[in-house]
Coordinates of C-alpha atoms in Angstrom, one line a residue:
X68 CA 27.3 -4.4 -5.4
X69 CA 28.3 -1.9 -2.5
X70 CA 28.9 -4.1 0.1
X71 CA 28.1 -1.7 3.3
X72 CA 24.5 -0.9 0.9
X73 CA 24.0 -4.7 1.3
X74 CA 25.2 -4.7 4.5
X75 CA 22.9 -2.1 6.0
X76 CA 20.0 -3.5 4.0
X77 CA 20.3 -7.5 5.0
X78 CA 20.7 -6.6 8.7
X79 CA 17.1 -5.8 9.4
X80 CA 15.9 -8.9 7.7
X81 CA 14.4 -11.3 10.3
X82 CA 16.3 -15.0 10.3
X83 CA 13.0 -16.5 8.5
X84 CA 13.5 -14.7 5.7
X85 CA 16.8 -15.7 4.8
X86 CA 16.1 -19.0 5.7
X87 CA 13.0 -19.4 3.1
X88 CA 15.2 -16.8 0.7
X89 CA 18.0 -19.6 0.0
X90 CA 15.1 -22.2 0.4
X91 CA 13.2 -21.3 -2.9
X92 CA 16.1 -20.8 -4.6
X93 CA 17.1 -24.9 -4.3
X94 CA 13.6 -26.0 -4.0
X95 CA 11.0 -25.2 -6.8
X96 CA 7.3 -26.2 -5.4
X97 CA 5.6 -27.4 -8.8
X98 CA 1.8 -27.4 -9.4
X99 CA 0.1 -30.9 -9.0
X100 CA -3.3 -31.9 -10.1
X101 CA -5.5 -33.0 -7.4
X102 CA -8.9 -33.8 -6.8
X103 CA -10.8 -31.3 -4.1
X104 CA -12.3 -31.9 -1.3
X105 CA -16.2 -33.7 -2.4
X106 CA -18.1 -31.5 0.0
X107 CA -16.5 -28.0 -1.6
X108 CA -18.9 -25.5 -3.1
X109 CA -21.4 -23.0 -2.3
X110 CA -20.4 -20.3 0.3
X111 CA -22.8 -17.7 1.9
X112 CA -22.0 -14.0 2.3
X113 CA -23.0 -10.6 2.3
X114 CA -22.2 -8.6 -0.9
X115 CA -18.6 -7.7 -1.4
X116 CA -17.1 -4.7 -3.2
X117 CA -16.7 -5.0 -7.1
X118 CA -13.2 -4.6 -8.6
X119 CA -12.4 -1.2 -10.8
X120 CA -13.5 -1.9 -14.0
X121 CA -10.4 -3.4 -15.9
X122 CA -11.9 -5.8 -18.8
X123 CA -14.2 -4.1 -21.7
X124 CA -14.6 -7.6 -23.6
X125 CA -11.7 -6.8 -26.1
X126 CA -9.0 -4.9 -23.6
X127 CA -7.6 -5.2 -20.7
X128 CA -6.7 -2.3 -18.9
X129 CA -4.6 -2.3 -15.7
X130 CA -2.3 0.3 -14.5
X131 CA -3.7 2.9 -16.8
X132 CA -2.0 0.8 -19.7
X133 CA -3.8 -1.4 -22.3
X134 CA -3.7 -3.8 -24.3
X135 CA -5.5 -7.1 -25.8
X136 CA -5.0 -10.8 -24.5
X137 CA -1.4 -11.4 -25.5
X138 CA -0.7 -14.3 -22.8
X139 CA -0.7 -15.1 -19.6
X140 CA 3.3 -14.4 -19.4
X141 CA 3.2 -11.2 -21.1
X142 CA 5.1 -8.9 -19.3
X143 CA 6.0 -6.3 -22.0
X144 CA 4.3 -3.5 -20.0
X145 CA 6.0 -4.4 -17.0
X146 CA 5.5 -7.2 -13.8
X147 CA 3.0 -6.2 -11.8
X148 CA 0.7 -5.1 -15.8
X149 CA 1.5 -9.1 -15.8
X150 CA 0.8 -10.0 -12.0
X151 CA -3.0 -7.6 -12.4
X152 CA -4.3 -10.0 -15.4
X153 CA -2.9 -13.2 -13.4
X154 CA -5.3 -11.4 -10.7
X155 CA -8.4 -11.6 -12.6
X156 CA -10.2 -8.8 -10.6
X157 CA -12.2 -8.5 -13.8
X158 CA -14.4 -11.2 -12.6
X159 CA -16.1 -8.6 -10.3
X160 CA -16.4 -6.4 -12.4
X161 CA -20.4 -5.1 -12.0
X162 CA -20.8 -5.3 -15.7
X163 CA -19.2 -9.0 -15.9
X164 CA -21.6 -11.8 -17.0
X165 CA -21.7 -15.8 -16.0
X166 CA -20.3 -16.6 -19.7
X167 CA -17.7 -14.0 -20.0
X168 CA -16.6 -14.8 -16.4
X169 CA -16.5 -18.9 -17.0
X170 CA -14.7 -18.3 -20.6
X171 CA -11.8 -17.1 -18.8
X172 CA -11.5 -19.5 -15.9
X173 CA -11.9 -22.2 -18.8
X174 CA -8.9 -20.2 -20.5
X175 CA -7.0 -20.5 -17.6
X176 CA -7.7 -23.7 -16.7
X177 CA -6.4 -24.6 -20.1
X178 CA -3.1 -22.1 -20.3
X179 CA -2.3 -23.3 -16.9
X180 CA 0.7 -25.8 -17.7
X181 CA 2.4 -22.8 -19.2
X182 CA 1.6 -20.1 -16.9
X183 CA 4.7 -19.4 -15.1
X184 CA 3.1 -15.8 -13.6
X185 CA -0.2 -17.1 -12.3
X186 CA 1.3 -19.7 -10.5
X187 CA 3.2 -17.2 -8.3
X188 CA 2.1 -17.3 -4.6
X189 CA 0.6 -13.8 -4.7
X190 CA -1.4 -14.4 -7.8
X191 CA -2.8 -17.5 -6.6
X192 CA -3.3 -16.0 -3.4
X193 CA -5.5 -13.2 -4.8
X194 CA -7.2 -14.9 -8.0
X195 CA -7.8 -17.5 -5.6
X196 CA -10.7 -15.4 -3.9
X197 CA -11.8 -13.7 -7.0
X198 CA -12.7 -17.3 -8.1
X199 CA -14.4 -18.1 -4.9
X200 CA -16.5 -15.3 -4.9
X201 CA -17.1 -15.8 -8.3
X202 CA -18.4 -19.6 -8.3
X203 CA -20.3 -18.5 -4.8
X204 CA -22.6 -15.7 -7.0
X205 CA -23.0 -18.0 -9.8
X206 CA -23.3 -21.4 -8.2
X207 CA -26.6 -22.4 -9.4
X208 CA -25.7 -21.3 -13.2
X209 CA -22.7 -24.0 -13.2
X210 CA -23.2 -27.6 -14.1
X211 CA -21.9 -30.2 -11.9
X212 CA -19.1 -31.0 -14.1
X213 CA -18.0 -27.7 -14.6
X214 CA -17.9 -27.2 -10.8
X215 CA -15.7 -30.0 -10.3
X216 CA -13.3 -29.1 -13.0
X217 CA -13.0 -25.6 -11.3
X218 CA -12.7 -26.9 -7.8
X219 CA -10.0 -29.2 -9.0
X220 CA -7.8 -26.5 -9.8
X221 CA -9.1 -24.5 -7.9
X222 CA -7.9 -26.7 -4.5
X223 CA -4.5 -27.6 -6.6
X224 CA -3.8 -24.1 -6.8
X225 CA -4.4 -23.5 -2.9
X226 CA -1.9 -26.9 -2.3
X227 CA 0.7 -25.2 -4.3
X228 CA 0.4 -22.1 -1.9
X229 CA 0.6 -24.1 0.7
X230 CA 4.0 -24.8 -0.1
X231 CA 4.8 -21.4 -1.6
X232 CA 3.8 -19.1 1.2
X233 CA 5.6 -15.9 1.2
X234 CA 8.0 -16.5 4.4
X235 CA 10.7 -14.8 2.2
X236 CA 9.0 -11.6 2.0
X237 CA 6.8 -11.2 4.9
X238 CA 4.8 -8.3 5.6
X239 CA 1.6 -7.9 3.3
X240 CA 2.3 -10.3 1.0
X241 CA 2.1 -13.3 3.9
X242 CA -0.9 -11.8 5.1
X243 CA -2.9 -11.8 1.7
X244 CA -1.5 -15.7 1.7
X245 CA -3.4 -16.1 4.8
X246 CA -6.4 -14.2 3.7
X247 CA -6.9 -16.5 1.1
X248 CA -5.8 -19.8 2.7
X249 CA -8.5 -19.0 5.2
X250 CA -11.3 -18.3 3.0
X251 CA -10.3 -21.2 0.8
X252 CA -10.6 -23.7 3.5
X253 CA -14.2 -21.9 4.1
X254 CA -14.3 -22.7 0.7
X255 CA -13.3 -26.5 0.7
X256 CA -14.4 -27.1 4.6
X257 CA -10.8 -28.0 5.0
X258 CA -10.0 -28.6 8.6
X259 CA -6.7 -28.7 8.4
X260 CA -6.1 -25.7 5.7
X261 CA -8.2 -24.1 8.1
X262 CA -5.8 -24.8 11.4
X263 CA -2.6 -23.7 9.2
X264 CA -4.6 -20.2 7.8
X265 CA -6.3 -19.1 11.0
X266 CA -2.9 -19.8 13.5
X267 CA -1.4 -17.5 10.5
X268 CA -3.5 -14.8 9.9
X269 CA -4.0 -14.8 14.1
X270 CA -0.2 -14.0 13.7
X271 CA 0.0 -12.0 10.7
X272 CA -2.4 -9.2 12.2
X273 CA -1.4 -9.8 15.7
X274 CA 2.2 -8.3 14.2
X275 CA 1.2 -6.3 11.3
X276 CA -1.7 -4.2 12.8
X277 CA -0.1 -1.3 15.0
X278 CA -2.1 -0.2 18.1
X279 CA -3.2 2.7 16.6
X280 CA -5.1 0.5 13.3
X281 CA -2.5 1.5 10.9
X282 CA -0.7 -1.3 8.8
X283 CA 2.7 -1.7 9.9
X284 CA 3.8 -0.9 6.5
X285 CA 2.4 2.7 6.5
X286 CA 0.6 2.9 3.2
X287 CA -3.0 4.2 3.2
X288 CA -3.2 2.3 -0.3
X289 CA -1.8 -0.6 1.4
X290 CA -4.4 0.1 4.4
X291 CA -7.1 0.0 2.3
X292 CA -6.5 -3.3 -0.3
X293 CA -5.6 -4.9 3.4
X294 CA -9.0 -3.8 5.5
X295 CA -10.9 -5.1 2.1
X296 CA -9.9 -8.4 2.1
X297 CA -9.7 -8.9 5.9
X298 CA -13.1 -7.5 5.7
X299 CA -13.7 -10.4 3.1
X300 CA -12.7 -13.0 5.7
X301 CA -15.0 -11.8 8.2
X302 CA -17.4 -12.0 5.9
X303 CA -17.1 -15.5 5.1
X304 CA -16.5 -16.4 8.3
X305 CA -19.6 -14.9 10.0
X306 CA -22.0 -16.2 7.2
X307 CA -20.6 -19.9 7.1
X308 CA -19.8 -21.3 10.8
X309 CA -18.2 -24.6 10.0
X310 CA -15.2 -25.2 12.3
X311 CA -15.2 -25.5 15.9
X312 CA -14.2 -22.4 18.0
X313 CA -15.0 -20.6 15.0
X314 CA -16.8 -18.1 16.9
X315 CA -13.8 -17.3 18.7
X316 CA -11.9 -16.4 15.8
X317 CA -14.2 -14.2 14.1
X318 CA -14.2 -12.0 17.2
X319 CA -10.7 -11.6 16.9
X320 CA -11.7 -10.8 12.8
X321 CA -13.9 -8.2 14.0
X322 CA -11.5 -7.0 16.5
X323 CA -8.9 -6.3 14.0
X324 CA -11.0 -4.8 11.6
X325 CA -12.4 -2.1 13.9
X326 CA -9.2 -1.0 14.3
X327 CA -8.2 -0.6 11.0
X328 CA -11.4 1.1 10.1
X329 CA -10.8 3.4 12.6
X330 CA -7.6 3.7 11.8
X331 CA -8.5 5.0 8.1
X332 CA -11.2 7.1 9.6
X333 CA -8.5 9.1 11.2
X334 CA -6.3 9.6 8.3
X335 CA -8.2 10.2 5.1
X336 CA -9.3 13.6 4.0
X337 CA -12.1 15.3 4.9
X338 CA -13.5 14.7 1.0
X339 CA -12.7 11.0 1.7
X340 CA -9.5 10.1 -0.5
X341 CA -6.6 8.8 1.2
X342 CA -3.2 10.8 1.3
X343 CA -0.6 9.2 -1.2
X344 CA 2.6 8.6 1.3
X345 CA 5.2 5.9 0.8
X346 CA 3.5 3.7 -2.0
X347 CA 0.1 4.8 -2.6
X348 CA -2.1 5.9 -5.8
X349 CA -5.7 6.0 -6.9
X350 CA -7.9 3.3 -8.0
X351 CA -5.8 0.5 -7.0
X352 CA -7.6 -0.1 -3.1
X353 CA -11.3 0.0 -3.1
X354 CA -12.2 3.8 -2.3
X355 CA -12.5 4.1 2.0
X356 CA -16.1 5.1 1.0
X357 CA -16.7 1.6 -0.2
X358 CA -15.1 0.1 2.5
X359 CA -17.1 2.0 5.5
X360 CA -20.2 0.9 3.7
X361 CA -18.9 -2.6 3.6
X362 CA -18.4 -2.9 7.3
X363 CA -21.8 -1.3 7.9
X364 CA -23.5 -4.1 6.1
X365 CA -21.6 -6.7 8.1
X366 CA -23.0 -4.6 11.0
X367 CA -19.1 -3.7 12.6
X368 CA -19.6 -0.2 14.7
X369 CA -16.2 2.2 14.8
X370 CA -14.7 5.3 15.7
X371 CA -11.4 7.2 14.8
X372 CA -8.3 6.1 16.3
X373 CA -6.0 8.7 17.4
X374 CA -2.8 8.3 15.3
X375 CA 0.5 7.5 16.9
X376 CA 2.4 4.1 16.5
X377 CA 2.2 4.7 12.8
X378 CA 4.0 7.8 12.5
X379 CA 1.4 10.1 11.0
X380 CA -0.5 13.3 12.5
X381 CA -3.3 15.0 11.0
X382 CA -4.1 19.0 12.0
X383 CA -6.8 20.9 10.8
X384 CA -8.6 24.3 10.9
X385 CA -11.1 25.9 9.0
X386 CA -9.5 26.5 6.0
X387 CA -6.3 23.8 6.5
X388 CA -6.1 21.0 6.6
X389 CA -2.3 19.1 7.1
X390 CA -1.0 15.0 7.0
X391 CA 2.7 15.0 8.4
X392 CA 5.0 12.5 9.0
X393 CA 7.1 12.2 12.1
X394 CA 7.7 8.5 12.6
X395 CA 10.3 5.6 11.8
X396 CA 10.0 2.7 9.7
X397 CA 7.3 -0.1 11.6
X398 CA 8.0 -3.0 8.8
X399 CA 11.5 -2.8 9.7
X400 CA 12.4 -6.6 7.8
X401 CA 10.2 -5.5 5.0
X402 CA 10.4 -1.9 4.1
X403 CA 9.9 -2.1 0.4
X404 CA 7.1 0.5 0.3
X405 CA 8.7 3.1 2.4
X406 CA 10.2 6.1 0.9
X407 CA 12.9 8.3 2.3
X408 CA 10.2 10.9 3.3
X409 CA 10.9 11.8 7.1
X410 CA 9.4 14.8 8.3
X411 CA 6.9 14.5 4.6
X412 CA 3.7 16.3 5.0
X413 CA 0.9 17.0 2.6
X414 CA -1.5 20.4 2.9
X415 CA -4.6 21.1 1.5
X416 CA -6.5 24.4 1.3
X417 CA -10.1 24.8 1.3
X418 CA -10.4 21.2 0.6
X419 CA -7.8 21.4 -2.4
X420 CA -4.7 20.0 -3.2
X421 CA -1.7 22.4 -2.0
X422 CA 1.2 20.8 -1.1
X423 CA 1.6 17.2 -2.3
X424 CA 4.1 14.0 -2.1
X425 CA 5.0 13.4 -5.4
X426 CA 3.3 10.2 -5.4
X427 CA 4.5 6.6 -7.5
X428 CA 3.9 6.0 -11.0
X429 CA 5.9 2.5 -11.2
X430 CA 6.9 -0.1 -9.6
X431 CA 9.9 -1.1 -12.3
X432 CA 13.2 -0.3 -11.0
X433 CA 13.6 2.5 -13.0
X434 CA 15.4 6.5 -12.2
X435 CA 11.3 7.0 -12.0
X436 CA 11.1 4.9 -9.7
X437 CA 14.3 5.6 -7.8
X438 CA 13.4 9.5 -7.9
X439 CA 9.6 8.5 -6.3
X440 CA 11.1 7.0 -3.4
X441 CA 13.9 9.6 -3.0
X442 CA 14.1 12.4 -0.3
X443 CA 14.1 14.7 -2.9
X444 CA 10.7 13.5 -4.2
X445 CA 9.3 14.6 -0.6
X446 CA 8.5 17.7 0.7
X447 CA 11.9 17.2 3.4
X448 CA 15.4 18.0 3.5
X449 CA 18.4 16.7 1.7
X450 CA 21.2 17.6 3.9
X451 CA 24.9 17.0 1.6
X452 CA 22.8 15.1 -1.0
X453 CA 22.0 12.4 0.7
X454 CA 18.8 10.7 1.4
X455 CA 17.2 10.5 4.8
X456 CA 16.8 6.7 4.0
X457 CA 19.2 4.8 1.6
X458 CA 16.7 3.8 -0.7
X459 CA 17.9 1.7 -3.5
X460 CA 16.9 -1.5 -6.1
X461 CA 13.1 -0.7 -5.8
X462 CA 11.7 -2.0 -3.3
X463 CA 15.4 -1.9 -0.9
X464 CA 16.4 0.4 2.1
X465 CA 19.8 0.4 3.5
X466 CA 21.1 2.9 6.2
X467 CA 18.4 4.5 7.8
X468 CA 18.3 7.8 10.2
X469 CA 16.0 7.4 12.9
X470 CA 13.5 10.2 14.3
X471 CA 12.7 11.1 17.9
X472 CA 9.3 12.7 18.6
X473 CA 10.0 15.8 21.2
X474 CA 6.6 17.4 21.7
X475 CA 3.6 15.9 20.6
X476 CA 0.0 17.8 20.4
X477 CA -3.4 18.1 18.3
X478 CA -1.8 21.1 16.4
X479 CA 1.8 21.4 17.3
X480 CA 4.5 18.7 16.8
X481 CA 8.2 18.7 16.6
X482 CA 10.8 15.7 16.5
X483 CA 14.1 15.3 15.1
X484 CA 16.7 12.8 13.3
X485 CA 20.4 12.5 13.1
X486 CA 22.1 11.5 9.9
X487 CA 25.8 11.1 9.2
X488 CA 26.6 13.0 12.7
X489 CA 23.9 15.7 11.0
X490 CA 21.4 16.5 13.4
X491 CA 17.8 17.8 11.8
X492 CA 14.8 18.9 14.2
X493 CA 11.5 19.8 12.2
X494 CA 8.3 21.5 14.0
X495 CA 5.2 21.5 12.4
X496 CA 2.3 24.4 13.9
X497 CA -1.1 24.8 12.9
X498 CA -3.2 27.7 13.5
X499 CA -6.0 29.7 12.6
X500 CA -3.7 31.9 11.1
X501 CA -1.4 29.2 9.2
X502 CA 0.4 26.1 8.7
X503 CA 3.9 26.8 9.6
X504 CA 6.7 24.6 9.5
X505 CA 10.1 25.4 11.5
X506 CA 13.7 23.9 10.7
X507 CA 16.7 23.5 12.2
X508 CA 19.8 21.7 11.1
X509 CA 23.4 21.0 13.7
X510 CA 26.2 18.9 13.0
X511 CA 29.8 19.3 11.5
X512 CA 30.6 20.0 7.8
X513 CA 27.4 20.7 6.2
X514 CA 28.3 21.3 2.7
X515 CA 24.7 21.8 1.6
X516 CA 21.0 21.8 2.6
X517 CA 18.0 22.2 0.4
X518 CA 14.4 22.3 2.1
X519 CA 11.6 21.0 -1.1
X520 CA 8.0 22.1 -1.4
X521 CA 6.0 20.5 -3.8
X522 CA 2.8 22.3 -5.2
X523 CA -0.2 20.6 -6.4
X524 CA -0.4 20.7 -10.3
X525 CA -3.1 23.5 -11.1
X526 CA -1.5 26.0 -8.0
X527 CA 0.1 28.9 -10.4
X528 CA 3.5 30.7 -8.6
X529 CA 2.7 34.6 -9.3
X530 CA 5.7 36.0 -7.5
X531 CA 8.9 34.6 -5.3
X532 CA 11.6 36.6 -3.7
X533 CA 13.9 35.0 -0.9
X534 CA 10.9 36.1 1.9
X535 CA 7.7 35.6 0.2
X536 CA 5.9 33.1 -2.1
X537 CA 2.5 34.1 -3.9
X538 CA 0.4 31.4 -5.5
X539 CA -3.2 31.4 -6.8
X540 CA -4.0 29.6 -3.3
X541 CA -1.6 31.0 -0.6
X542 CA 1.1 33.1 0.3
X543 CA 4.0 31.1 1.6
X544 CA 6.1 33.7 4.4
X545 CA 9.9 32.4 4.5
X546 CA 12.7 33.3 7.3
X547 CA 16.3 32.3 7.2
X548 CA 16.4 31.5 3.7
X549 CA 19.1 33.0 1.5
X550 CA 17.6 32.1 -2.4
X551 CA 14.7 30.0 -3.3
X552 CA 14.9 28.2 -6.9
X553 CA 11.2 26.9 -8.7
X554 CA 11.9 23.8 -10.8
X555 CA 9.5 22.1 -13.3
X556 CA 8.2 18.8 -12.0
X557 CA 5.8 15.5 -12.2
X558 CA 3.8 14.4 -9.8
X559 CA 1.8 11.1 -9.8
X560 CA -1.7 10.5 -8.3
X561 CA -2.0 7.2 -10.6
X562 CA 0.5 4.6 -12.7
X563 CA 1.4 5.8 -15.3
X564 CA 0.2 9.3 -14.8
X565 CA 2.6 11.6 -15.0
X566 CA 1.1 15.5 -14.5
X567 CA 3.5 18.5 -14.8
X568 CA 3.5 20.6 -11.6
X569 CA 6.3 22.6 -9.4
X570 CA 8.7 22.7 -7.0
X571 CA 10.2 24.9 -4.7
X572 CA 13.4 25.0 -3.0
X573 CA 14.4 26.7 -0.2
X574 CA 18.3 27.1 0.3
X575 CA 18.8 28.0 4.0
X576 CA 21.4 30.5 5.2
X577 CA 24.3 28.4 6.3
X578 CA 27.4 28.5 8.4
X579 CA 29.0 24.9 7.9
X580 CA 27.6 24.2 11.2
X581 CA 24.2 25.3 12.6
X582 CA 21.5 26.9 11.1
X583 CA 17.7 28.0 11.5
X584 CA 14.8 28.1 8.9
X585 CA 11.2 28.4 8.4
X586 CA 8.1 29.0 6.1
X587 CA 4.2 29.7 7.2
X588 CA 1.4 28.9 4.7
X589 CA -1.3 31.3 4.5
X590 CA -4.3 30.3 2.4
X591 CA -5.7 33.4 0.4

């Protein structure tokens, strides 16, 4: 192990997390039987958002890889394949029935001594309310004893997370603790479940949601899964008033979530999809679609939410539309979904795909997986090799350059970073004419520079000379560059989904010292 790596890395981690980190390494929490709580059952609600279809009655299918029942453990396809049938989203599925659905709690019940995997906080955490929601649609199908077997568990599992919450980690897997905590003492009418959850997910958001409505951990994928089940809470909360002062809390609930919609109002494309920065894919998070229809039918009113705090700008014109990225990292303790993307962007032409972040495709520590997450992977610079963030192990950052925003309006924006004594200043400039981006690069012994672009898969390069780019959907207009180099690549919009596509380099004029580049995208 590098030592300064470490070094760099451990120093953002708050105290609590080291604390709990040598914690669960001496103490194991271990799973108790218990009886629940005899007033537990029923909940009311309005109607949630189904789960992406992942069980067809003979295969399971999670992460675009499947494969029959081969145990709860089973973890050939990697952790988080293992973690997604632990989940049991399938259970709202539209297509699931009573019987499928109570097989498989059964099953579990059963498997349960053995299941190392689902009793993991974050899979109790999340099966947790897929087996609420579950025994709330189908209460008056299931027989008294059956309830009481399920709510037995059920409550035993919640105990263990109790003890197991995610103070080592932080960040969104705390919060989806709390989630859950809260609507399982809903659930139970737990009074003091209920205390612990809502002081902690009072906390949680307080910290996690920036001003602006973006999650501090700046994933639109994370954005979404998060809204959803804070949406859940609400939800529950509104339809069953239980507690004292409950009122109060549900207008924080509400508060919270109004941001957050308007949040993902500001940043999703004008066809509705989310843009895939730092870890983000497809049909993981219910689509924002689903989620705005959600909040109407819990009668929440929003509007967009400039964006700021969270390090993203969008620009737009008729024909362009552009996502960049000028900010630092917010989940500073807990950065294990950030890439070493500053000064990323995404572009889309005519309401297509242009230029694209390469996306993820795994989260198993893998050269995949290190490549995804690499400066490289973005469309940024790599000055002398090195990454903008020292990414590393995963989910792990080390050293990390920090970026200053110099001018800041609706369709112009520049800001800069200094690495290793390397200075880099990007401006980004939209107008009806193009989308042009402008670099310059100071510091002492500057060895080498490489600017990437990476095109959509379907855009076909037609010509390339060192001042001019042709493509089926734009010319691209280059100054200051001395060669430019196209390379085969993948990009990822999905796990496991690889799709062949291109990349273009720009190698900049140098001196050693200071240097000036840029490139304008003109849609055909």
């Amino acid at each position: 192990m590098n030592i300064k790596l470490l070094v760099h890395t451990v120093c953002h981690l708050k105290f609590v997390q080291v604390v709990y980190q040598v914690y669960y390494r001496l103490y194991k929490p271990k799973f108790k039987p218990m009886s629940s709580p005899a007033d537990a059952g029923n909940i009311r609600f309005y109607e949630f958002i189904p789960k992406w279809e992942s069980f067809d009655g003979a295969t399971f299918t999670f992460l675009n890889i499947g494969d029959r029942f081969r145990g709860w453990n089973f973890s050939a396809h990697g952790a988080l394949w293992a973690y997604n049938l632990n989940y049991m989203d399938w259970l709202l599925q539209e297509d699931i029935t009573f019987e499928t659905g109570a097989a498989w709690i059964d099953r579990f019940i059963d498997d349960l001594p053995e299941n190392k995997v689902g009793l993991d906080p974050y899979p109790i955490a999340l099966r947790g309310i897929n087996w609420i929601k579950f025994i709330s649609i189908h209460y008056k199908d299931i027989d008294r004893d059956k309830l009481q077997l399920w709510n037995d568990s059920l409550y035993s599992q919640y105990k263990l997370l109790e003890r197991k919450l995610e103070c080592h980690l932080l960040g969104n897997h705390l919060l989806e603790d709390a989630y859950s905590l809260f609507i399982a003492s809903v659930y139970f009418r737990d009074k003091k479940m209920y205390r612990k959850a809502s002081k902690l997910l009072r906390q949680q958001l307080t910290e996690q949601i920036l001003p602006d409505g973006a999650h501090y951990e700046q994933s639109p994928m994370y954005h979404c899964i998060l809204l959803d089940r804070l949406l859940d809470c609400y939800n529950v909360a509104t339809n069953n008033l239980i507690f004292d002062a409950q009122n109060r809390l549900n207008d924080f609930l509400s508060e919270k979530a109004i941001m957050m919609l308007g949040h993902l109002e500001s940043i999703i494309w004008s066809d509705g999809d989310i843009p895939l920065l730092n870890d983000s894919a497809y049909k993981i998070a219910p689509r924002p679609s689903e989620i705005f229809e959600y909040a109407k039918r819990l009668s929440l009113v929003w509007s967009e939410i400039s964006m700021k705090e969270c390090g993203y700008r969008k620009f737009s014109e008729e024909k362009i539309e552009a996502i960049v990225d000028v900010g630092n990292i917010k989940a500073k303790y807990q950065a294990g979904h950030t890439h070493s993307d500053l000064f990323n962007y995404e572009v889309r032409l005519n309401g297509k795909p242009f230029i694209v972040d390469t996306g993820i495709s795994t989260y198993e520590k893998t050269k995949r997986r290190q490549y995804e997450r690499s400066t490289r992977a973005h469309n940024s610079i790599l000055i002398n090799d090195s990454d903008n963030y020292q990414v590393w192990g995963g989910f792990r950052v080390g050293r990390r350059a920090k970026t200053t925003v110099l001018t800041d309006t609706t369709k112009d924006i520049c800001a800069e970073y200094k690495i290793q004594a390397v200075k880099v200043r990007r401006r980004f400039f939209l107008s009806k004419h193009g989308f042009q981006v402008s670099d310059s690069v100071n510091g002492d012994s500057i060895h080498s520079c490489k600017s990437f672009i990476h095109l959509a898969d379907g855009v076909d390069i037609r010509f390339v000379a060192e001042d001019k780019i042709i493509t089926s959907d734009a010319e691209i207009l280059i100054s200051g560059v001395k060669s430019v180099e196209v390379e085969d690549c993948y990009i990822s919009r999905e796990y496991n989904s690889l799709i062949r596509s291109k990349s273009v380099i720009l190698i900049p004029k140098t001196n050693g010292k200071s240097f000036k580049f840029s490139y304008t995208i003109r849609p055909m």
